[in-house]
Amino acid sequence: MQTSSAKIKLGFIGAGFIGQVAHIENYAQLDDCELHGIADLRPELLAQVASKFGFNKTYADHRALLEDDDIDAVIVVTARAHTVEVVKDCLLAGKHVFSEKPMAGNSKDASALVELAKARQLVYCVGYMKRFDAGVVKAKAVFAQLIDNQELGELLQVNAHCYMGDSYCKAGGYIHTQQARPQMPDEADFAPSWLTNAHRPLFARYVNVHSHLLNLLRYFLNCDMEVEYFNFLSAKAHVCVLRTDRQLVTLHTGEVDQKDWQEQCTFVFEHGQLQITLPPALLRNVPAQVELQRNGDITEKTQYQVPWSWAFKEQAQAFLEALKQQNLSSPIAASEALSDIQLAEAIWQKISN
């Protein structure tokens, strides 16, 4: 690993849309890293992306990239069905890793990756960038203070929902070619074996879209949650009730035909509430909105102003900091992502029981 004063040499596996827009472009703007090499199975796309961002080297596949001893850490943004095998190869090659979520299709595979990274003493992070959203960071600090000073009394309940719309926000400036994506297995094949064939693709979709919200709830509550209830009447609408020692958590998730992205967490206290409204993922430089309501003879609402910033870029910087400090327990450590998959499995077990 490079010293703290040297630039960290990064390798990227995957040159597609999300790889370019959400990751490569952000790291390219940071001074303490170098875009050393990139691998993709599509030669034309690989060449164009490498040229645009100034990569030093290109590789026909990820195994060739991993043979480069100069690379300190690897950013993995492949098709979800290939994430486990690619990350495993990276860790076995002694490379620090950041991968997109979900880290695996089931907790068994995810746990094996976490244990491998731990055994090799490697930094392994997974892309739950909302933990670095400036609004979320502010809300977390306010929430911790409310819990500590009891200004609004006890926390009674948490209500959260996500009705996804168009998270891409017409993101432009990315390279796409006529080359088709390589044939890949169905991600449903990697869902837990105890699920029925009908439920496996539904679980895979649920983990991919809604694990962000599960991750955020765990981040704030910082405790185990038991699943009281889960059901759905269609593949695109779900209701879940979770329970901590002292609160109920309701979770409504779905996919509807809309451009708008509706995602919100409301922490209900005895004498007020804290509300976080999250932006679409690729809406650049627009952080979450945070509002604190104090109830009394006069209801007061405070809207916090936070700097214009983008969670993906803040996440990139945080990964570099984790590498410099050899921090194996970053807020986006793979062990956190494993807990999200375990919680998702506990939720869907309510259907299979």
Tab-separated table of C-alpha atoms in Angstrom:
chain	number	residue	atom	x	y	z
A	1	MET	CA	0.000	0.000	0.000
A	2	GLN	CA	1.209	3.496	-0.825
A	3	THR	CA	2.309	5.845	1.936
A	4	SER	CA	-0.097	8.578	3.015
A	5	SER	CA	1.877	11.174	1.000
A	6	ALA	CA	1.786	9.275	-2.307
A	7	LYS	CA	-1.101	9.048	-4.721
A	8	ILE	CA	-3.166	5.886	-4.413
A	9	LYS	CA	-3.142	3.953	-7.675
A	10	LEU	CA	-6.632	2.750	-8.524
A	11	GLY	CA	-7.823	0.045	-10.854
A	12	PHE	CA	-11.401	0.003	-12.150
A	13	ILE	CA	-13.299	-3.104	-13.204
A	14	GLY	CA	-16.277	-2.090	-15.329
A	15	ALA	CA	-16.456	0.854	-17.738
A	16	GLY	CA	-20.252	1.090	-18.036
A	17	PHE	CA	-22.692	3.874	-17.228
A	18	ILE	CA	-22.636	3.762	-13.416
A	19	GLY	CA	-18.910	3.090	-13.409
A	20	GLN	CA	-18.301	6.246	-15.423
A	21	VAL	CA	-20.873	8.641	-13.984
A	22	ALA	CA	-20.913	7.707	-10.304
A	23	HIS	CA	-17.341	6.526	-9.758
A	24	ILE	CA	-14.615	7.172	-12.350
A	25	GLU	CA	-15.609	10.805	-12.855
A	26	ASN	CA	-15.567	11.490	-9.114
A	27	TYR	CA	-12.204	9.850	-8.448
A	28	ALA	CA	-10.762	11.722	-11.446
A	29	GLN	CA	-11.464	14.988	-9.603
A	30	LEU	CA	-9.636	13.960	-6.404
A	31	ASP	CA	-5.984	14.904	-5.970
A	32	ASP	CA	-4.837	12.008	-3.803
A	33	CYS	CA	-5.437	9.176	-6.278
A	34	GLU	CA	-4.378	8.156	-9.765
A	35	LEU	CA	-6.550	6.440	-12.385
A	36	HIS	CA	-3.977	3.762	-13.106
A	37	GLY	CA	-5.856	1.036	-14.993
A	38	ILE	CA	-9.265	-0.090	-16.178
A	39	ALA	CA	-10.693	-3.421	-17.379
A	40	ASP	CA	-13.826	-4.186	-19.358
A	41	LEU	CA	-14.923	-7.023	-21.640
A	42	ARG	CA	-16.032	-4.557	-24.357
A	43	PRO	CA	-12.882	-3.421	-26.228
A	44	GLU	CA	-14.420	-0.403	-27.947
A	45	LEU	CA	-15.992	0.955	-24.754
A	46	LEU	CA	-12.800	0.231	-22.823
A	47	ALA	CA	-10.646	2.211	-25.234
A	48	GLN	CA	-12.958	5.227	-25.320
A	49	VAL	CA	-13.412	5.432	-21.541
A	50	ALA	CA	-9.682	5.011	-20.928
A	51	SER	CA	-8.944	7.823	-23.372
A	52	LYS	CA	-11.557	10.179	-21.916
A	53	PHE	CA	-10.395	9.843	-18.313
A	54	GLY	CA	-6.658	9.437	-18.964
A	55	PHE	CA	-6.090	5.928	-17.634
A	56	ASN	CA	-2.493	4.738	-17.892
A	57	LYS	CA	-3.344	1.148	-18.792
A	58	THR	CA	-6.202	-0.991	-20.097
A	59	TYR	CA	-6.877	-4.683	-19.546
A	60	ALA	CA	-9.077	-7.128	-21.447
A	61	ASP	CA	-10.482	-8.609	-18.232
A	62	HIS	CA	-10.260	-8.233	-14.463
A	63	ARG	CA	-7.747	-11.042	-14.005
A	64	ALA	CA	-5.236	-9.235	-16.207
A	65	LEU	CA	-5.755	-6.052	-14.156
A	66	LEU	CA	-5.147	-7.928	-10.903
A	67	GLU	CA	-1.719	-9.040	-12.136
A	68	ASP	CA	-0.580	-5.397	-12.073
A	69	ASP	CA	1.411	-5.033	-8.850
A	70	ASP	CA	1.280	-1.230	-9.047
A	71	ILE	CA	-2.461	-1.137	-8.331
A	72	ASP	CA	-3.249	-0.451	-4.661
A	73	ALA	CA	-7.050	-0.743	-4.692
A	74	VAL	CA	-9.801	-1.741	-7.081
A	75	ILE	CA	-13.224	-0.209	-7.746
A	76	VAL	CA	-15.608	-2.977	-8.870
A	77	VAL	CA	-18.715	-1.923	-10.814
A	78	THR	CA	-19.722	-5.029	-12.722
A	79	ALA	CA	-23.049	-6.705	-13.370
A	80	ARG	CA	-24.452	-7.716	-9.965
A	81	ALA	CA	-24.355	-11.403	-10.830
A	82	HIS	CA	-20.562	-11.214	-11.194
A	83	THR	CA	-19.748	-9.054	-8.168
A	84	VAL	CA	-18.983	-11.923	-5.770
A	85	GLU	CA	-16.542	-13.744	-8.038
A	86	VAL	CA	-14.750	-10.537	-9.091
A	87	VAL	CA	-14.424	-9.205	-5.529
A	88	LYS	CA	-13.160	-12.588	-4.350
A	89	ASP	CA	-10.469	-12.545	-7.037
A	90	CYS	CA	-9.467	-9.012	-5.995
A	91	LEU	CA	-9.126	-9.964	-2.340
A	92	LEU	CA	-7.169	-13.120	-3.169
A	93	ALA	CA	-4.827	-10.929	-5.221
A	94	GLY	CA	-4.206	-8.783	-2.130
A	95	LYS	CA	-6.054	-5.698	-3.391
A	96	HIS	CA	-8.188	-3.378	-1.298
A	97	VAL	CA	-11.701	-3.238	-2.757
A	98	PHE	CA	-14.691	-0.991	-3.167
A	99	SER	CA	-17.679	-2.633	-4.860
A	100	GLU	CA	-21.160	-1.471	-5.695
A	101	LYS	CA	-24.087	-2.815	-3.731
A	102	PRO	CA	-25.457	-5.334	-3.197
A	103	MET	CA	-22.205	-7.084	-2.389
A	104	ALA	CA	-23.820	-10.494	-2.967
A	105	GLY	CA	-27.145	-12.146	-3.636
A	106	ASN	CA	-27.240	-13.943	-0.289
A	107	SER	CA	-25.675	-13.690	3.167
A	108	LYS	CA	-23.613	-16.873	2.806
A	109	ASP	CA	-21.621	-15.478	-0.101
A	110	ALA	CA	-21.447	-12.032	1.509
A	111	SER	CA	-20.136	-13.484	4.779
A	112	ALA	CA	-17.418	-15.403	2.941
A	113	LEU	CA	-16.178	-12.172	1.331
A	114	VAL	CA	-16.158	-10.324	4.660
A	115	GLU	CA	-14.172	-13.124	6.295
A	116	LEU	CA	-11.699	-13.222	3.394
A	117	ALA	CA	-11.060	-9.475	3.608
A	118	LYS	CA	-10.635	-9.746	7.389
A	119	ALA	CA	-8.178	-12.623	7.072
A	120	ARG	CA	-6.125	-10.678	4.514
A	121	GLN	CA	-6.373	-7.417	6.525
A	122	LEU	CA	-7.742	-5.618	3.464
A	123	VAL	CA	-10.034	-2.598	3.307
A	124	TYR	CA	-13.295	-3.724	1.701
A	125	CYS	CA	-16.107	-1.210	1.302
A	126	VAL	CA	-19.532	-1.374	-0.347
A	127	GLY	CA	-21.385	1.492	-2.024
A	128	TYR	CA	-23.953	2.835	0.417
A	129	MET	CA	-23.093	6.418	-0.450
A	130	LYS	CA	-26.129	7.895	1.335
A	131	ARG	CA	-24.212	7.629	4.610
A	132	PHE	CA	-21.982	10.405	3.228
A	133	ASP	CA	-24.787	12.631	1.962
A	134	ALA	CA	-24.265	16.023	3.645
A	135	GLY	CA	-27.931	16.141	4.702
A	136	VAL	CA	-27.750	12.657	6.182
A	137	VAL	CA	-24.551	13.559	8.049
A	138	LYS	CA	-26.290	16.616	9.524
A	139	ALA	CA	-29.424	14.643	10.395
A	140	LYS	CA	-27.338	11.949	12.101
A	141	ALA	CA	-25.692	14.586	14.319
A	142	VAL	CA	-29.068	16.165	15.177
A	143	PHE	CA	-30.577	12.740	15.861
A	144	ALA	CA	-27.725	11.778	18.197
A	145	GLN	CA	-28.190	15.025	20.109
A	146	LEU	CA	-31.950	14.472	20.420
A	147	ILE	CA	-31.382	10.977	21.786
A	148	ASP	CA	-28.750	12.282	24.217
A	149	ASN	CA	-30.499	15.357	25.595
A	150	GLN	CA	-34.100	14.059	25.342
A	151	GLU	CA	-35.214	17.516	24.144
A	152	LEU	CA	-38.146	15.968	22.285
A	153	GLY	CA	-38.674	13.115	24.715
A	154	GLU	CA	-38.453	9.448	23.817
A	155	LEU	CA	-38.145	8.170	20.255
A	156	LEU	CA	-41.477	6.415	19.668
A	157	GLN	CA	-41.497	5.220	16.073
A	158	VAL	CA	-39.708	5.437	12.742
A	159	ASN	CA	-41.589	5.625	9.448
A	160	ALA	CA	-39.705	5.182	6.186
A	161	HIS	CA	-40.701	4.829	2.560
A	162	CYS	CA	-39.156	4.615	-0.882
A	163	TYR	CA	-41.239	4.808	-4.054
A	164	MET	CA	-38.545	4.853	-6.663
A	165	GLY	CA	-38.770	6.922	-9.805
A	166	ASP	CA	-36.047	8.007	-12.218
A	167	SER	CA	-32.843	8.149	-10.176
A	168	TYR	CA	-30.687	8.785	-13.258
A	169	CYS	CA	-31.968	12.372	-13.685
A	170	LYS	CA	-30.990	12.360	-17.377
A	171	ALA	CA	-27.337	12.050	-16.458
A	172	GLY	CA	-25.245	12.955	-19.486
A	173	GLY	CA	-21.635	12.948	-20.475
A	174	TYR	CA	-21.075	9.212	-20.498
A	175	ILE	CA	-19.767	6.971	-23.263
A	176	HIS	CA	-21.872	4.189	-24.684
A	177	THR	CA	-21.141	2.061	-27.734
A	178	GLN	CA	-23.028	-0.410	-29.889
A	179	GLN	CA	-21.252	-3.343	-28.285
A	180	ALA	CA	-23.677	-5.546	-26.386
A	181	ARG	CA	-23.030	-6.398	-22.751
A	182	PRO	CA	-21.538	-9.880	-22.330
A	183	GLN	CA	-23.934	-12.694	-21.546
A	184	MET	CA	-24.449	-12.897	-17.810
A	185	PRO	CA	-26.327	-15.201	-15.439
A	186	ASP	CA	-29.629	-14.195	-13.897
A	187	GLU	CA	-29.033	-12.468	-10.552
A	188	ALA	CA	-32.036	-14.394	-9.176
A	189	ASP	CA	-29.829	-17.508	-9.376
A	190	PHE	CA	-27.824	-16.115	-6.447
A	191	ALA	CA	-30.787	-15.425	-4.155
A	192	PRO	CA	-31.090	-17.573	-0.999
A	193	SER	CA	-31.813	-21.202	-1.807
A	194	TRP	CA	-34.735	-21.374	0.638
A	195	LEU	CA	-36.772	-18.915	-1.449
A	196	THR	CA	-39.260	-20.275	-3.973
A	197	ASN	CA	-38.492	-19.851	-7.668
A	198	ALA	CA	-41.219	-17.208	-7.849
A	199	HIS	CA	-39.753	-15.190	-4.978
A	200	ARG	CA	-36.070	-15.356	-5.952
A	201	PRO	CA	-36.169	-12.590	-8.601
A	202	LEU	CA	-38.357	-10.457	-6.313
A	203	PHE	CA	-35.814	-10.774	-3.508
A	204	ALA	CA	-32.949	-9.894	-5.854
A	205	ARG	CA	-34.765	-6.741	-6.937
A	206	TYR	CA	-35.674	-5.839	-3.348
A	207	VAL	CA	-32.076	-6.104	-2.151
A	208	ASN	CA	-30.775	-4.107	-5.099
A	209	VAL	CA	-33.223	-1.209	-4.721
A	210	HIS	CA	-34.247	-1.081	-1.077
A	211	SER	CA	-31.144	-2.191	0.806
A	212	HIS	CA	-30.188	1.509	0.763
A	213	LEU	CA	-33.099	2.250	3.085
A	214	LEU	CA	-32.357	-0.753	5.295
A	215	ASN	CA	-28.772	0.457	5.531
A	216	LEU	CA	-29.866	3.976	6.470
A	217	LEU	CA	-32.248	2.789	9.192
A	218	ARG	CA	-29.550	0.646	10.763
A	219	TYR	CA	-27.120	3.583	10.555
A	220	PHE	CA	-29.388	5.809	12.627
A	221	LEU	CA	-30.797	3.301	15.088
A	222	ASN	CA	-27.530	1.417	15.601
A	223	CYS	CA	-29.242	-1.647	17.008
A	224	ASP	CA	-30.708	-4.949	15.914
A	225	MET	CA	-34.198	-4.968	14.426
A	226	GLU	CA	-36.551	-7.945	14.510
A	227	VAL	CA	-39.055	-8.473	11.717
A	228	GLU	CA	-42.654	-8.368	12.922
A	229	TYR	CA	-44.441	-8.438	9.562
A	230	PHE	CA	-43.784	-8.430	5.822
A	231	ASN	CA	-46.080	-8.870	2.867
A	232	PHE	CA	-46.796	-7.698	-0.661
A	233	LEU	CA	-49.745	-7.841	-3.022
A	234	SER	CA	-47.667	-7.194	-6.120
A	235	ALA	CA	-44.025	-7.439	-7.066
A	236	LYS	CA	-43.728	-3.653	-6.856
A	237	ALA	CA	-45.255	-2.833	-3.468
A	238	HIS	CA	-44.183	-4.088	-0.038
A	239	VAL	CA	-45.004	-3.348	3.586
A	240	CYS	CA	-42.700	-4.281	6.445
A	241	VAL	CA	-42.863	-3.728	10.211
A	242	LEU	CA	-39.644	-4.011	12.199
A	243	ARG	CA	-39.102	-3.744	15.931
A	244	THR	CA	-36.277	-2.552	18.146
A	245	ASP	CA	-36.328	-2.894	21.947
A	246	ARG	CA	-38.350	0.324	22.248
A	247	GLN	CA	-39.660	1.375	18.825
A	248	LEU	CA	-41.633	0.111	15.867
A	249	VAL	CA	-40.240	0.812	12.401
A	250	THR	CA	-42.586	0.820	9.409
A	251	LEU	CA	-41.139	0.432	5.953
A	252	HIS	CA	-43.151	0.986	2.764
A	253	THR	CA	-41.293	0.261	-0.467
A	254	GLY	CA	-42.377	0.154	-4.070
A	255	GLU	CA	-41.787	0.951	-7.707
A	256	VAL	CA	-44.240	3.276	-9.408
A	257	ASP	CA	-44.464	4.994	-12.781
A	258	GLN	CA	-43.091	8.448	-11.996
A	259	LYS	CA	-40.124	10.693	-12.674
A	260	ASP	CA	-39.982	11.889	-9.086
A	261	TRP	CA	-37.979	9.973	-6.489
A	262	GLN	CA	-39.809	9.651	-3.168
A	263	GLU	CA	-37.627	8.451	-0.307
A	264	GLN	CA	-38.003	9.647	3.255
A	265	CYS	CA	-37.284	8.712	6.873
A	266	THR	CA	-39.284	10.252	9.726
A	267	PHE	CA	-38.178	9.785	13.334
A	268	VAL	CA	-41.187	10.416	15.567
A	269	PHE	CA	-40.473	11.616	19.114
A	270	GLU	CA	-42.926	12.423	21.935
A	271	HIS	CA	-42.690	16.154	21.261
A	272	GLY	CA	-41.666	16.431	17.636
A	273	GLN	CA	-40.058	14.709	14.706
A	274	LEU	CA	-36.950	14.677	12.527
A	275	GLN	CA	-37.512	14.139	8.802
A	276	ILE	CA	-34.973	13.341	6.081
A	277	THR	CA	-35.979	13.603	2.415
A	278	LEU	CA	-33.457	11.920	0.140
A	279	PRO	CA	-32.674	12.990	-3.436
A	280	PRO	CA	-32.415	10.725	-6.492
A	281	ALA	CA	-29.042	9.001	-6.520
A	282	LEU	CA	-27.621	10.747	-9.590
A	283	LEU	CA	-28.942	14.242	-8.903
A	284	ARG	CA	-25.567	15.887	-8.575
A	285	ASN	CA	-24.730	18.294	-5.778
A	286	VAL	CA	-28.191	18.124	-4.202
A	287	PRO	CA	-28.016	16.671	-0.672
A	288	ALA	CA	-30.885	15.373	1.448
A	289	GLN	CA	-33.285	17.865	2.991
A	290	VAL	CA	-33.487	17.838	6.799
A	291	GLU	CA	-36.364	19.267	8.840
A	292	LEU	CA	-36.790	19.253	12.620
A	293	GLN	CA	-40.270	19.861	14.058
A	294	ARG	CA	-40.762	20.834	17.703
A	295	ASN	CA	-44.328	20.479	18.982
A	296	GLY	CA	-45.794	22.646	21.726
A	297	ASP	CA	-48.130	25.601	22.110
A	298	ILE	CA	-46.443	26.799	18.933
A	299	THR	CA	-45.134	24.270	16.420
A	300	GLU	CA	-41.670	25.239	15.225
A	301	LYS	CA	-39.995	23.841	12.119
A	302	THR	CA	-36.285	24.165	11.409
A	303	GLN	CA	-34.887	23.397	7.966
A	304	TYR	CA	-31.143	22.830	8.033
A	305	GLN	CA	-28.957	24.214	5.260
A	306	VAL	CA	-26.026	22.012	4.278
A	307	PRO	CA	-23.387	22.543	1.564
A	308	TRP	CA	-24.194	21.647	-2.018
A	309	SER	CA	-22.450	18.317	-2.449
A	310	TRP	CA	-22.875	14.888	-3.979
A	311	ALA	CA	-22.920	11.733	-1.887
A	312	PHE	CA	-21.037	9.707	-4.528
A	313	LYS	CA	-18.097	12.105	-4.515
A	314	GLU	CA	-18.038	12.252	-0.713
A	315	GLN	CA	-18.027	8.460	-0.689
A	316	ALA	CA	-15.052	8.336	-3.061
A	317	GLN	CA	-13.071	10.614	-0.763
A	318	ALA	CA	-14.076	8.524	2.255
A	319	PHE	CA	-12.805	5.335	0.587
A	320	LEU	CA	-9.454	6.974	-0.101
A	321	GLU	CA	-9.254	8.076	3.540
A	322	ALA	CA	-10.008	4.526	4.670
A	323	LEU	CA	-7.146	3.300	2.486
A	324	LYS	CA	-4.700	5.866	3.872
A	325	GLN	CA	-5.590	5.015	7.455
A	326	GLN	CA	-5.962	1.273	6.822
A	327	ASN	CA	-9.400	1.643	8.419
A	328	LEU	CA	-11.128	-1.732	8.243
A	329	SER	CA	-14.297	-0.425	9.910
A	330	SER	CA	-15.347	2.457	7.664
A	331	PRO	CA	-19.053	3.491	7.766
A	332	ILE	CA	-19.379	1.603	4.467
A	333	ALA	CA	-17.330	-1.432	5.514
A	334	ALA	CA	-18.460	-4.683	3.907
A	335	SER	CA	-19.513	-5.981	7.325
A	336	GLU	CA	-22.243	-3.301	7.306
A	337	ALA	CA	-23.419	-4.423	3.875
A	338	LEU	CA	-23.515	-8.014	5.106
A	339	SER	CA	-25.891	-6.916	7.884
A	340	ASP	CA	-28.196	-5.368	5.257
A	341	ILE	CA	-28.417	-8.645	3.352
A	342	GLN	CA	-29.026	-10.559	6.571
A	343	LEU	CA	-31.855	-8.172	7.452
A	344	ALA	CA	-33.347	-8.478	3.968
A	345	GLU	CA	-33.286	-12.254	4.305
A	346	ALA	CA	-35.002	-12.060	7.692
A	347	ILE	CA	-37.709	-9.897	6.075
A	348	TRP	CA	-38.335	-12.322	3.222
A	349	GLN	CA	-38.331	-15.308	5.545
A	350	LYS	CA	-41.692	-13.992	6.767
A	351	ILE	CA	-43.056	-14.862	3.318
A	352	SER	CA	-41.509	-18.314	3.137
A	353	ASN	CA	-42.582	-19.383	6.644
